[in-house]
PDB file of C-alpha atoms in Angstrom:
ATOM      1  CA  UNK A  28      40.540  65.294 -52.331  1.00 49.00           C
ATOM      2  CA  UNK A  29      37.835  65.509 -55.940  1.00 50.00           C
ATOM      3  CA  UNK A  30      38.782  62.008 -56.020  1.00 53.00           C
ATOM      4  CA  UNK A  31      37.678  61.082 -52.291  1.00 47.00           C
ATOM      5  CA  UNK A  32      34.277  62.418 -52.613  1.00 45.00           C
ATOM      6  CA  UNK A  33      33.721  61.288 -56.291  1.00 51.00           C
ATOM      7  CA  UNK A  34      34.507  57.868 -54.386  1.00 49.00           C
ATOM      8  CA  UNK A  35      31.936  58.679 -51.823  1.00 43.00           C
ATOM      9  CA  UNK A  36      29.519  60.060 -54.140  1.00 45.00           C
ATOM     10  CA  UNK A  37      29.316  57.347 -56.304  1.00 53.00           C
ATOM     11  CA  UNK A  38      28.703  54.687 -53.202  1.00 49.00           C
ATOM     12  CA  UNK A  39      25.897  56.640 -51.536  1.00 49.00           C
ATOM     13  CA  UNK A  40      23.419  55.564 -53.779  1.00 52.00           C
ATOM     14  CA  UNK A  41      24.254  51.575 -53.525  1.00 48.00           C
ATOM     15  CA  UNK A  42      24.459  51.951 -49.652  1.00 49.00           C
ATOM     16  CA  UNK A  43      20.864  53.691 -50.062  1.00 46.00           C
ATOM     17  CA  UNK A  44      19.331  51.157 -51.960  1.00 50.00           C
ATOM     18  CA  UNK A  45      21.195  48.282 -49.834  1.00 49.00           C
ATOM     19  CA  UNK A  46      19.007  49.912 -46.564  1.00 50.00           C
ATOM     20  CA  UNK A  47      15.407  50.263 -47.941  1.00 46.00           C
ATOM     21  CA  UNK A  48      15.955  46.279 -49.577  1.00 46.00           C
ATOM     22  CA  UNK A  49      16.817  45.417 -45.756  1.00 49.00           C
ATOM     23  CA  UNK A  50      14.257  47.812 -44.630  1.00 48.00           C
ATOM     24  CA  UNK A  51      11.485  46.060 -46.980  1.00 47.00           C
ATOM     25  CA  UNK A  52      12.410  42.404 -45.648  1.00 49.00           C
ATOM     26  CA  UNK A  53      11.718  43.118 -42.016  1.00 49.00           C
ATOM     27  CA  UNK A  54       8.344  43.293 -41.337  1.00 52.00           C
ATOM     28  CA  UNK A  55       6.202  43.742 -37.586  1.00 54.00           C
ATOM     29  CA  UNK A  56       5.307  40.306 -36.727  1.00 52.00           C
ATOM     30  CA  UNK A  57       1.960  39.470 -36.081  1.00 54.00           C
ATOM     31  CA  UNK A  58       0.370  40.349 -32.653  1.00 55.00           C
ATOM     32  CA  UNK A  59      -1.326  37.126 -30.706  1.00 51.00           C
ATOM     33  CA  UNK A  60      -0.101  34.435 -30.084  1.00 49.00           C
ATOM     34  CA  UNK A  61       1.277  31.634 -32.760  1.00 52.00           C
ATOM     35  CA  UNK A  62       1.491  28.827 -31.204  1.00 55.00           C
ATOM     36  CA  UNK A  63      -2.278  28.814 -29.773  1.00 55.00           C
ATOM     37  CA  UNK A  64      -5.046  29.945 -32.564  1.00 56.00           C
ATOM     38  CA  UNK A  65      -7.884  31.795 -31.210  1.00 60.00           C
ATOM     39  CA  UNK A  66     -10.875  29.283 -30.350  1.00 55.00           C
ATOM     40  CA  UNK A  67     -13.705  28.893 -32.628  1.00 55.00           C
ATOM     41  CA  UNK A  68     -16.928  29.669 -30.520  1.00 53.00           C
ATOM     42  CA  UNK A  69     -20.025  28.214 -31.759  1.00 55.00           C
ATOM     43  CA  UNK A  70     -22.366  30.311 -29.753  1.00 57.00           C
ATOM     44  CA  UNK A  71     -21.422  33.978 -29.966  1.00 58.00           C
ATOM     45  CA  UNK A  72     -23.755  34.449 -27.034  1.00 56.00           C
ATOM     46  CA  UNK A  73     -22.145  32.288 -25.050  1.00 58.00           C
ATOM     47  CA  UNK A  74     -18.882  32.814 -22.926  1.00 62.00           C
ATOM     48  CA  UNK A  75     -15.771  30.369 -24.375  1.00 55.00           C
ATOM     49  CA  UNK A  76     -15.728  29.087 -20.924  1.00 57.00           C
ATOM     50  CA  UNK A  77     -19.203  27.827 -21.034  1.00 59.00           C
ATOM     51  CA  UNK A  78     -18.998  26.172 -24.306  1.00 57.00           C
ATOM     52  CA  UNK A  79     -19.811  23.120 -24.347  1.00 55.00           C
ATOM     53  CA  UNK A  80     -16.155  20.271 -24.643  1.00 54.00           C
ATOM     54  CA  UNK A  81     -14.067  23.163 -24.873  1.00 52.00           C
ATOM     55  CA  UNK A  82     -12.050  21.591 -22.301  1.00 54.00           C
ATOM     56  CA  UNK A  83     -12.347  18.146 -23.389  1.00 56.00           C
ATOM     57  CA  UNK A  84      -9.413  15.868 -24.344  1.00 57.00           C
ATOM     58  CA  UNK A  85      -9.318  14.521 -27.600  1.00 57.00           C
ATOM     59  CA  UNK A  86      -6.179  13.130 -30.211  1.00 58.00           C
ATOM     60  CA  UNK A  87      -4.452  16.480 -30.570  1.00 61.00           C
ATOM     61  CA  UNK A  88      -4.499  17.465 -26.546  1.00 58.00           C
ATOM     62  CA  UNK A  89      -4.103  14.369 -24.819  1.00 60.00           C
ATOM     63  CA  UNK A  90      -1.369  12.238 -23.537  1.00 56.00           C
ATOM     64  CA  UNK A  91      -1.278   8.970 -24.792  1.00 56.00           C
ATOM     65  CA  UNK A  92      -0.489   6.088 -21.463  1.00 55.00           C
ATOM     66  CA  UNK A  93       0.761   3.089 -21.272  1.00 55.00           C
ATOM     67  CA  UNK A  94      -1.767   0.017 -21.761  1.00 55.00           C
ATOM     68  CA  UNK A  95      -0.508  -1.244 -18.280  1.00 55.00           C
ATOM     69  CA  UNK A  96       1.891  -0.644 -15.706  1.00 54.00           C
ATOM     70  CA  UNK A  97       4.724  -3.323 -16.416  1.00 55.00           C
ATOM     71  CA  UNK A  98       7.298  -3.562 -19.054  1.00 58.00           C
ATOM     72  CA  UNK A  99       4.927  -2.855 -21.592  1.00 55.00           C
ATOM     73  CA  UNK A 100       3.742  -5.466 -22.307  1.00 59.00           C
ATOM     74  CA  UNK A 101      -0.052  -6.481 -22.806  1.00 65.00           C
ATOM     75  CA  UNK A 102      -0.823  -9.621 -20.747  1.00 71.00           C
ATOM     76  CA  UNK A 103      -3.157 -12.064 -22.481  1.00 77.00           C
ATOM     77  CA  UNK A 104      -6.921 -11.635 -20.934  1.00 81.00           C
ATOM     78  CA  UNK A 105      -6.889 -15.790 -20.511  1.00 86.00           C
ATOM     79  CA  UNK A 106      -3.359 -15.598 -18.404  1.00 84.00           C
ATOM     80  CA  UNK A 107      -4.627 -12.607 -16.207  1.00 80.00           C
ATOM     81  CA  UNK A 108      -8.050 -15.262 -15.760  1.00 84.00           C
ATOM     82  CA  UNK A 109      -5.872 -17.917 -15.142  1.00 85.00           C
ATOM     83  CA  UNK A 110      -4.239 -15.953 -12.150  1.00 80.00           C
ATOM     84  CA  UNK A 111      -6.980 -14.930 -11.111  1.00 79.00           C
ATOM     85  CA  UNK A 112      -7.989 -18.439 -10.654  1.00 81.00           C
ATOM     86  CA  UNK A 113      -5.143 -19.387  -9.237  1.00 80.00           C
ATOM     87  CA  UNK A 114      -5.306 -16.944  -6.360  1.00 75.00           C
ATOM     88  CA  UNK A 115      -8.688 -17.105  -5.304  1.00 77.00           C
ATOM     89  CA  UNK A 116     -11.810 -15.020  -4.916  1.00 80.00           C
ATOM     90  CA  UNK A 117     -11.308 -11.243  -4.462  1.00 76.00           C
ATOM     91  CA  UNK A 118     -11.339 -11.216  -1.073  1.00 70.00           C
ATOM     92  CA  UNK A 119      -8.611 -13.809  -0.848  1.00 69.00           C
ATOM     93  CA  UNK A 120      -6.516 -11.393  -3.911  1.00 69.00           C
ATOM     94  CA  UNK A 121      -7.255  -8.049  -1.759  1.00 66.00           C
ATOM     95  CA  UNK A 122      -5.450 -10.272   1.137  1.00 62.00           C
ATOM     96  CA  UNK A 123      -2.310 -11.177  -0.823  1.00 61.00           C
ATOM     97  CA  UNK A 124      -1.552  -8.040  -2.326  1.00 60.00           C
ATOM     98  CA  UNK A 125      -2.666  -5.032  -0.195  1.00 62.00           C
ATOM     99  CA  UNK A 126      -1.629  -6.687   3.833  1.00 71.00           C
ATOM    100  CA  UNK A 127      -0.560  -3.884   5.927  1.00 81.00           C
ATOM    101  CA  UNK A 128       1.871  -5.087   8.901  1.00 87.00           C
ATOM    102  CA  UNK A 129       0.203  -5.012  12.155  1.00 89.00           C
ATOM    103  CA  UNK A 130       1.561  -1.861  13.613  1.00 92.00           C
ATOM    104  CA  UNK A 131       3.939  -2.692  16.622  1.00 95.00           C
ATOM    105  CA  UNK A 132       1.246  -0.317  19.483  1.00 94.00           C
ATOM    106  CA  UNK A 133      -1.652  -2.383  17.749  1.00 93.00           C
ATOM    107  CA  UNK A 134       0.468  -5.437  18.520  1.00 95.00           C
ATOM    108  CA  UNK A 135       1.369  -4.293  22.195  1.00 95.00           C
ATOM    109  CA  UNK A 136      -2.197  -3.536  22.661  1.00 95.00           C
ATOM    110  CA  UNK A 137      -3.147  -7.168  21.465  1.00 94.00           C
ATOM    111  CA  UNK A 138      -1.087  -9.079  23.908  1.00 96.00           C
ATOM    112  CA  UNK A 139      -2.523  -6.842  26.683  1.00 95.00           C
ATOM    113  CA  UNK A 140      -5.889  -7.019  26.080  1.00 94.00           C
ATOM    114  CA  UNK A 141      -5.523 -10.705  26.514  1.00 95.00           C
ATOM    115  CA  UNK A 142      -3.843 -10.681  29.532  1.00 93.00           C
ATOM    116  CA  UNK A 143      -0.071 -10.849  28.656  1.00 96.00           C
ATOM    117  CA  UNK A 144       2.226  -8.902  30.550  1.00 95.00           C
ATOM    118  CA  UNK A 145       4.310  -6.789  28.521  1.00 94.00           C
ATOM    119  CA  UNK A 146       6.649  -6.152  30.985  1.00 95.00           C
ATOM    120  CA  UNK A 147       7.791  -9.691  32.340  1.00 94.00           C
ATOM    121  CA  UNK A 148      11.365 -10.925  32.556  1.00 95.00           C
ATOM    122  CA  UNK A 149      12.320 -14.383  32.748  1.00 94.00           C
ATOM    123  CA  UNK A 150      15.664 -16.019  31.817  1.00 93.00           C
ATOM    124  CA  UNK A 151      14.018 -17.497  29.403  1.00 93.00           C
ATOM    125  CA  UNK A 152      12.801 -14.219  26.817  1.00 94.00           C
ATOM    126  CA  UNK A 153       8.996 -14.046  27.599  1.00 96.00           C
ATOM    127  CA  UNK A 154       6.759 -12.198  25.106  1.00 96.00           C
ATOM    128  CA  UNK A 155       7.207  -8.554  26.616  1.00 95.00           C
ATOM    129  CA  UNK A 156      10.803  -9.219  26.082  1.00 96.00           C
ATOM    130  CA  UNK A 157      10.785 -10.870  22.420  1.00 96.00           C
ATOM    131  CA  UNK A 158       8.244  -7.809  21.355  1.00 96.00           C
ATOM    132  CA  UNK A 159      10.942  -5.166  23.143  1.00 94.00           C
ATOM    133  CA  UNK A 160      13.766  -6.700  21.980  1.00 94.00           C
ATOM    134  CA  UNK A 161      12.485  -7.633  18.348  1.00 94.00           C
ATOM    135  CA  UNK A 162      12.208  -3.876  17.036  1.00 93.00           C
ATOM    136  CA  UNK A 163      14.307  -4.028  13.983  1.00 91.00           C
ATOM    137  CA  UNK A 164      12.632  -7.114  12.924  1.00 93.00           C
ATOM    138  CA  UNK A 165       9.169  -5.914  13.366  1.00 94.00           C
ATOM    139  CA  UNK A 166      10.067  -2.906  11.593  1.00 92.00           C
ATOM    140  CA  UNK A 167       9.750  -0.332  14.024  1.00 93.00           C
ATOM    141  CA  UNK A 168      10.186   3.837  13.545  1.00 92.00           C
ATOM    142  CA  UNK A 169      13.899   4.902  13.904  1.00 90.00           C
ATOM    143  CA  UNK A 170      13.573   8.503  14.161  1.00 89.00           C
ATOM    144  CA  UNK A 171      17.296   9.589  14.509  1.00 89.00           C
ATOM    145  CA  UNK A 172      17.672   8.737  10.902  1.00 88.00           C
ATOM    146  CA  UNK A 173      14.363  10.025   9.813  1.00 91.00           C
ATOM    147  CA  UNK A 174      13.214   6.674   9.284  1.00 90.00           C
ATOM    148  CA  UNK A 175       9.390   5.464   9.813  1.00 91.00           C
ATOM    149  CA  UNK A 176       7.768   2.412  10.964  1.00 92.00           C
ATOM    150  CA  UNK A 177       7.343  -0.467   8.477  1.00 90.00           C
ATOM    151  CA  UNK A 178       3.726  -0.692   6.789  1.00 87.00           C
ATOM    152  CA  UNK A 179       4.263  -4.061   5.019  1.00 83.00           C
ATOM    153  CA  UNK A 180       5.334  -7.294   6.493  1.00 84.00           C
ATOM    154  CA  UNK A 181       8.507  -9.148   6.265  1.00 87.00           C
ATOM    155  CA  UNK A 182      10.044 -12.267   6.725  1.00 87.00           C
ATOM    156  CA  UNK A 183      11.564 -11.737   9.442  1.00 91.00           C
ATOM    157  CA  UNK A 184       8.703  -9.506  11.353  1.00 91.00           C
ATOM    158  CA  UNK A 185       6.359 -12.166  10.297  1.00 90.00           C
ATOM    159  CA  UNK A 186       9.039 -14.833  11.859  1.00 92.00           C
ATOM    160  CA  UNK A 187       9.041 -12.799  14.664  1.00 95.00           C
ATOM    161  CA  UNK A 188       5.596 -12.190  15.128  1.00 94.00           C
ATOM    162  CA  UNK A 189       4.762 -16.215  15.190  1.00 94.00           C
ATOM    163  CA  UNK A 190       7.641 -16.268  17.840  1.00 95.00           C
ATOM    164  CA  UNK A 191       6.178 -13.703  20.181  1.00 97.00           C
ATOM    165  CA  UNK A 192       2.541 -15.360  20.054  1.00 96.00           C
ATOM    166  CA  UNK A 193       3.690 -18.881  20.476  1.00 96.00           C
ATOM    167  CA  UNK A 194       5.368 -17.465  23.994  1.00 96.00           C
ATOM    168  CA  UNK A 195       2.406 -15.486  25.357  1.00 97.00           C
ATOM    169  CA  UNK A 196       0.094 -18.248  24.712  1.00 96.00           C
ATOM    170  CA  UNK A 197       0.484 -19.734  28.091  1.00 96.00           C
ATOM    171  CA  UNK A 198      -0.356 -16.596  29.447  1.00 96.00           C
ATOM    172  CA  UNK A 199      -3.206 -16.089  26.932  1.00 96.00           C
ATOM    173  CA  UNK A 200      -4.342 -19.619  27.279  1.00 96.00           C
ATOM    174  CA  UNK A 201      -4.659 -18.756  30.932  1.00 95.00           C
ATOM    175  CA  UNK A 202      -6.012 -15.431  31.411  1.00 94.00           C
ATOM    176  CA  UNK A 203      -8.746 -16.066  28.800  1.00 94.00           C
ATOM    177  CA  UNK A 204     -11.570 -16.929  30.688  1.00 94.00           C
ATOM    178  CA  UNK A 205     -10.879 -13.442  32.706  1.00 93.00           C
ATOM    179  CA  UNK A 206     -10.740 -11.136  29.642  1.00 92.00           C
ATOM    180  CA  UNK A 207     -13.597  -8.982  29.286  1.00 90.00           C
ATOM    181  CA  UNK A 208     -14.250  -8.897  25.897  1.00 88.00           C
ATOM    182  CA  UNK A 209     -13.807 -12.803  25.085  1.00 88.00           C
ATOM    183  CA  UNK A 210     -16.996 -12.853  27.627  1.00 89.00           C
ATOM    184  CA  UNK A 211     -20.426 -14.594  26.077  1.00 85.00           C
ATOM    185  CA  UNK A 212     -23.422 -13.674  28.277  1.00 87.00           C
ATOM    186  CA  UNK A 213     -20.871 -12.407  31.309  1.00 88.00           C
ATOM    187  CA  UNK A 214     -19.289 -15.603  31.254  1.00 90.00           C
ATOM    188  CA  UNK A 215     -15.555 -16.256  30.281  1.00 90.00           C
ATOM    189  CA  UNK A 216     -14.338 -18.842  27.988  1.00 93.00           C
ATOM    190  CA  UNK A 217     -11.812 -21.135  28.195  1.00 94.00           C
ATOM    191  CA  UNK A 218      -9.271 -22.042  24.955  1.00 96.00           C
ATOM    192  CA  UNK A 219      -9.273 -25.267  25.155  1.00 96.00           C
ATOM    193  CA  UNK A 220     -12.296 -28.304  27.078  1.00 94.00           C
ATOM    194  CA  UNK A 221     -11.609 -31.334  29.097  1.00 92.00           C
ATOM    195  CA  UNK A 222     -11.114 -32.890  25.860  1.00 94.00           C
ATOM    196  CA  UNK A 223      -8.262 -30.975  24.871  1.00 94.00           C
ATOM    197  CA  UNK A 224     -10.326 -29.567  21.831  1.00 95.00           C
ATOM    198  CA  UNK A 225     -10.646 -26.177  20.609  1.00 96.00           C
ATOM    199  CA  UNK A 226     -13.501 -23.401  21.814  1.00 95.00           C
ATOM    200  CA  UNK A 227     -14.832 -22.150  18.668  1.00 94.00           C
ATOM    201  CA  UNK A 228     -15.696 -18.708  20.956  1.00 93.00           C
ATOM    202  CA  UNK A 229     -12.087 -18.647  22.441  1.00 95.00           C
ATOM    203  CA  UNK A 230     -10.562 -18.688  18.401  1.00 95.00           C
ATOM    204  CA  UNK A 231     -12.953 -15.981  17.620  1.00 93.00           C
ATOM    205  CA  UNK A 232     -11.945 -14.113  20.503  1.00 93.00           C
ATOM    206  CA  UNK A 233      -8.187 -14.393  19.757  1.00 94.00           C
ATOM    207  CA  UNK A 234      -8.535 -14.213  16.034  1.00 92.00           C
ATOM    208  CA  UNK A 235     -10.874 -11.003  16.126  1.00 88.00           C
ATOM    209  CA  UNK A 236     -13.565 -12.906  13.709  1.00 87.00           C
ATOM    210  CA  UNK A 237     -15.752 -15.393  13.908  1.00 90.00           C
ATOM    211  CA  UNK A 238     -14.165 -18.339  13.432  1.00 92.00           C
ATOM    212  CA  UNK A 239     -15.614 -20.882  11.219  1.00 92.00           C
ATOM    213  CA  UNK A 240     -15.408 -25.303  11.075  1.00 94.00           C
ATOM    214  CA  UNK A 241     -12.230 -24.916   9.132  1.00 92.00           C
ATOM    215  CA  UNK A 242     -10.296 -22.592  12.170  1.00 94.00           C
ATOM    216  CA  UNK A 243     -11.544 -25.442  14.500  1.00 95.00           C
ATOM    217  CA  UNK A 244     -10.155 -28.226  12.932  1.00 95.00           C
ATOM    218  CA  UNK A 245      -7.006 -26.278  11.677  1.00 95.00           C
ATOM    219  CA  UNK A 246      -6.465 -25.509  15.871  1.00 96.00           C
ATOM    220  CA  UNK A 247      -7.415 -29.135  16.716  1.00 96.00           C
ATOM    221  CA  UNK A 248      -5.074 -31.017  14.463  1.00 95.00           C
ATOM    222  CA  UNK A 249      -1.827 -28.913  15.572  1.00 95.00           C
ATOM    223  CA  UNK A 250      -3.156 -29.655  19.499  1.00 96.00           C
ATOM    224  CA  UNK A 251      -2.688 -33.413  17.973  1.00 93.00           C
ATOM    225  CA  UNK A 252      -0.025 -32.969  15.692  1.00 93.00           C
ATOM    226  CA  UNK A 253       2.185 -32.283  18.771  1.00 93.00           C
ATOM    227  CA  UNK A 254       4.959 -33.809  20.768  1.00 92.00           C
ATOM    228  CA  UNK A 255       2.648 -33.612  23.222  1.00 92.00           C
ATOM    229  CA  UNK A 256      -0.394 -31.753  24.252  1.00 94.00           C
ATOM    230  CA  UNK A 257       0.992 -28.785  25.923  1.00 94.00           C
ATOM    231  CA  UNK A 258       3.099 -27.968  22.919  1.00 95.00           C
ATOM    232  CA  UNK A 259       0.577 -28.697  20.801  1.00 96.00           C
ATOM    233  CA  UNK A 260      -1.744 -25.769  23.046  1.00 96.00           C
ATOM    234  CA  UNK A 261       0.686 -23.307  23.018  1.00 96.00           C
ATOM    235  CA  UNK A 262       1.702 -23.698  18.350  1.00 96.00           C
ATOM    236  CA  UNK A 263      -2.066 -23.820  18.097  1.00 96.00           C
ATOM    237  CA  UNK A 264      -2.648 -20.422  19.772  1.00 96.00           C
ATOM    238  CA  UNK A 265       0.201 -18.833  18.015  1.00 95.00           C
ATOM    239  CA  UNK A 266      -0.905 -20.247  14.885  1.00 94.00           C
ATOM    240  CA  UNK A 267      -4.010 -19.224  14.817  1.00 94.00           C
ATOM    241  CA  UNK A 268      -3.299 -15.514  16.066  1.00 94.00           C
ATOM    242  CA  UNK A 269      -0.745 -15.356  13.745  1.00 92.00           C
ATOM    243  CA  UNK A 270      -2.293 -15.925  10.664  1.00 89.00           C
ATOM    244  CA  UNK A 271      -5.486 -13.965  11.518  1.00 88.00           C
ATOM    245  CA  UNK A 272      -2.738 -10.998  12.291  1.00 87.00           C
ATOM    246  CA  UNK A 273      -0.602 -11.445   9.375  1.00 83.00           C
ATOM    247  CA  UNK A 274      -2.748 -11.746   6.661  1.00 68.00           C
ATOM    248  CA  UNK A 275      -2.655 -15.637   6.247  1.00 60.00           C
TER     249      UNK A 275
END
């Protein structure tokens, strides 16, 4: 029993000193914050929200982008000039790379504004049909599977679109001259003179600009370029609608 406590007396004093070391090593850490150093305010007067760049980006607080938006890649400032070129003034780039589809209502609303009836069966598809029938290809909204309409064109809408004009332009060729809005001074216009040749007023009204010496020739030669001339009538109109509807 002497021997147990001798034991035990003569380990208290290591197991003492053992707990202050351990005691003397931990220390209260620092109040604040580590990672984030108080800011330096120039003007004591003045709040650290008002100072003045405090919130400005600079090398340490910034992230650091991409120089484009490829692959990463820097394109050389004479190739980008050289497409540039290549496509055309900006009005002709802004064409080619931002061309929203003609939304299938705005599309409806065209063909009946010029007279076409939308709802006319024949056993050969007219328009009405071709535009009811030719959803998927237009890109129309399927909302069962959560699915909305199209907002750029494809190649078959744009196929389709060229199809659907080329068979309402008898009926636009015909009701023309009673459509309100193709009107100049109250009077209606025909598409097409005694000569066969193309009303610069009628392509305007169609086209839904003014149409210049180039749309005029452009409608004349296909009238020529034809078969025969009542072909030729009926490719021209589609043509010109279109391209004036798709961007071209």
């Amino acid at each position: 029993m002497n021997r147990i406590i001798s034991t035990f007396l003569r380990g208290a004093p290591l197991a003492l000193a053992a707990g202050l070391f351990a005691t003397a090593c931990v220390q209260e850490p620092p109040s604040g914050n580590l990672s984030r150093p108080d800011p330096v305010i120039d003007d004591p007067t003045t709040d650290f929200e008002n100072q003045p760049g405090v919130f400005a980006g600079d090398e340490d607080n910034t992230h650091s982008h991409m120089g484009d938006l490829g692959e990463g890649v820097f394109k050389d400032p004479f190739e980008v000039l050289a497409q540039r070129q290549e496509e055309g003034p900006p009005e002709v780039r802004t064409r080619l790379h931002s061309c929203q589809k003609l939304q299938n209502n705005a599309l409806q609303n065209v063909l009946t504004s010029l007279g076409v009836n939308i709802d006319a069966t024949a056993q050969v598809p007219t328009a009405g049909q071709l535009f009811k029938g030719g959803g998927g290809a237009l890109g129309a909204a399927s909302y069962d599977a959560r699915v909305g309409e199209a907002v750029v064109w494809s190649a078959a809408g744009a196929a389709k679109l060229f199809d659907i004009f080329v068979q309402a332009a008898p009926e636009i060729i015909a009701n023309l001259p009673n459509v309100d809005q193709c009107k100049v001074d109250g009077v209606g216009v025909e598409m097409f003179d005694a000569n066969n040749q193309c009303n610069r007023d009628a392509i305007a009204c169609i086209t839904g600009r003014p149409a210049t010496d180039s749309h005029v020739a452009i409608c004349n030669k296909v009238v020529t370029s034809a078969s025969d001339v009542e072909k030729g009538k009926r490719i021209a109109v589609g043509t010109m609608m279109a391209a004036a509807h798709s961007c071209e």
